[in-house]
Structures are given as C-alpha cells and as structure tokens.
C-alpha positions as a Python dict, from the first residue, in 0.01 Angstrom:
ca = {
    (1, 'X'): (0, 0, 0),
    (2, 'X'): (-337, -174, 38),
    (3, 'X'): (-396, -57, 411),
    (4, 'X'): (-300, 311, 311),
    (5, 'X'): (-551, 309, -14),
    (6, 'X'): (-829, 207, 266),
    (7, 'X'): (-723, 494, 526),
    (8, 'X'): (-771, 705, 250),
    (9, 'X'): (-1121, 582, 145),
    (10, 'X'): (-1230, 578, 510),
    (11, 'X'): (-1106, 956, 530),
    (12, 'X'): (-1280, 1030, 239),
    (13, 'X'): (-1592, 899, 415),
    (14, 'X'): (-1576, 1065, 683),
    (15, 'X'): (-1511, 1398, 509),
    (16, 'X'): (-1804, 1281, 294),
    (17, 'X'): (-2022, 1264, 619),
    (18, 'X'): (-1891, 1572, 769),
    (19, 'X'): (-1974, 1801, 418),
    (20, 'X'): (-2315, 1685, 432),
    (21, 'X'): (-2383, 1697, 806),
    (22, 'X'): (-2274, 2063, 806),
    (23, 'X'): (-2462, 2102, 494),
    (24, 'X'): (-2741, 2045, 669),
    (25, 'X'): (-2721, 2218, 994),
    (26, 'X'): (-2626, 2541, 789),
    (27, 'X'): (-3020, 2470, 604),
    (28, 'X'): (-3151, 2422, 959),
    (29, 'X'): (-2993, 2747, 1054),
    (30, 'X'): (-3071, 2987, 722),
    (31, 'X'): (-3462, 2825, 811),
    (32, 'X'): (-3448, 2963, 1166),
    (33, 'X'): (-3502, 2574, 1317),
    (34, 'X'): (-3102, 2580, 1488),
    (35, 'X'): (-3100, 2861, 1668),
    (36, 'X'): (-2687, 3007, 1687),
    (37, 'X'): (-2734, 3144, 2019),
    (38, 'X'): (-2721, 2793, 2186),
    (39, 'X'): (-2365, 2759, 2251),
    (40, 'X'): (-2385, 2421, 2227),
    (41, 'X'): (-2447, 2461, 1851),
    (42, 'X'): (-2268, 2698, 1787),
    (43, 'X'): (-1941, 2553, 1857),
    (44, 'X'): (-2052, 2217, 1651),
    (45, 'X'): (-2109, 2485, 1379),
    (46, 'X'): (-1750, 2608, 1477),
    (47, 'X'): (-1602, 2326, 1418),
    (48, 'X'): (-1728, 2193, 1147),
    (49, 'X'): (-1644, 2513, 961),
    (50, 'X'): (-1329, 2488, 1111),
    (51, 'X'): (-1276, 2100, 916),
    (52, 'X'): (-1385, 2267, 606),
    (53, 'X'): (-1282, 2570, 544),
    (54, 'X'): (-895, 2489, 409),
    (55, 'X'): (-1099, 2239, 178),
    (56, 'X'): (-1310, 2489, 57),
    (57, 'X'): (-1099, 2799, -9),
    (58, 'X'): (-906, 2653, -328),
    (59, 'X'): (-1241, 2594, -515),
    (60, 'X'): (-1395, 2909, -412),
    (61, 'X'): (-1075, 3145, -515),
    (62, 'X'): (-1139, 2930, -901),
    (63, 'X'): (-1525, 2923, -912),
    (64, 'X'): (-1726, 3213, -978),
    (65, 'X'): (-1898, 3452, -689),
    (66, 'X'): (-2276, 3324, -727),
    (67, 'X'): (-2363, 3535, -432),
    (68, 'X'): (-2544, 3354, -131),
    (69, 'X'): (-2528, 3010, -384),
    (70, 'X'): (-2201, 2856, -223),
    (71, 'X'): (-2115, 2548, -503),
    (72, 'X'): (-1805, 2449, -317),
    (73, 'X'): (-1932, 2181, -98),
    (74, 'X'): (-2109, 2043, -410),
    (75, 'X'): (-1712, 2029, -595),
    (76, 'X'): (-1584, 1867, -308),
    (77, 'X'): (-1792, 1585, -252),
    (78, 'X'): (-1767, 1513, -617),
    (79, 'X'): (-1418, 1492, -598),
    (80, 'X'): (-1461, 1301, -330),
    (81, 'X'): (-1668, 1059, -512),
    (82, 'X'): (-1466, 1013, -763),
    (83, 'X'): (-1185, 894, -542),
    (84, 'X'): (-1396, 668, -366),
    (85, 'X'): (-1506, 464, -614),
    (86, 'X'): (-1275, 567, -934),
    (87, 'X'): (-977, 594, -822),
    (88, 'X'): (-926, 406, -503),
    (89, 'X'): (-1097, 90, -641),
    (90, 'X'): (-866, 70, -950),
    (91, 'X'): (-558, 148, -751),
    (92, 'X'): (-675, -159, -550),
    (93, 'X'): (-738, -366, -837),
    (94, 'X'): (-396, -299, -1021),
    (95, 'X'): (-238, -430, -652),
    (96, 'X'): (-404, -701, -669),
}
C-alpha cells in the first residue's frame, strides 16, 4: 500500500510540473515570445493540452466563465497540493 501511496505522489508531481510548464509556455505565447507557427512548439503545446484538458473540464463546467481569466489550472494544482502533502503523508503515517 506504501509503494502505491508513492506512485501516486510522484504522479502528482509530475502533473504538478506539467500544469506549470504549460502555464508558462501559454504566457510566453499570449506575450508573442513562442511563436505557434514553429511546429516544433506547437505540438509540445499539443500535447500538453492534450494531458490537461480531461483534468480541466470538470472544474471549468462548476466554476464561473471569467472570460480570458482561466482559474482552472490554479484549482488543480491546489488539489494537487493538498494530496501531496495532506493526504498522502497521513495515509503514510497511519501505515506506519
């Protein structure tokens, strides 16, 4: 039970990594420094999007259309947060 709790934090890492890597590329690209038409970044872009999109549709069908202001990302890594070092750590300690 130990070695799954750890995949899990280790996923949640990476998905943690992955939120804010694509947060930033999508800065770089709204400021015209990435440009799209470079098909090399593009298909990063792609993917990425492609990682988080079924993460991000449940929050944004409950939270409120703020226009361009996309929150979601923000929801998930707090969730993600608070598995990492909530929930995960007192699973582990109660196995223990």
């Amino acid at each position: 039970m130990q070695i799954l709790l750890e995949i899990v934090y280790y996923l949640a890492t990476v998905l943690t990594w992955i939120i804010v890597i694509q947060a930033v590329l999508s800065w770089l690209v709204a400021f015209n420094i990435i440009n799209t038409t470079n098909e090399f970044m593009r298909s990063v872009l792609y993917a990425l999007d492609r990682i988080t999109a079924p993460i991000y549709a449940p929050i944004r069908r409950i939270m409120p259309d703020l226009g361009a202001l996309d929150l979601s990302p923000l929801v998930v890594l707090l969730i993600l947060y608070i598995i990492r070092n909530i929930i995960i750590p007192n699973l582990m300690m109660s196995l223990a």
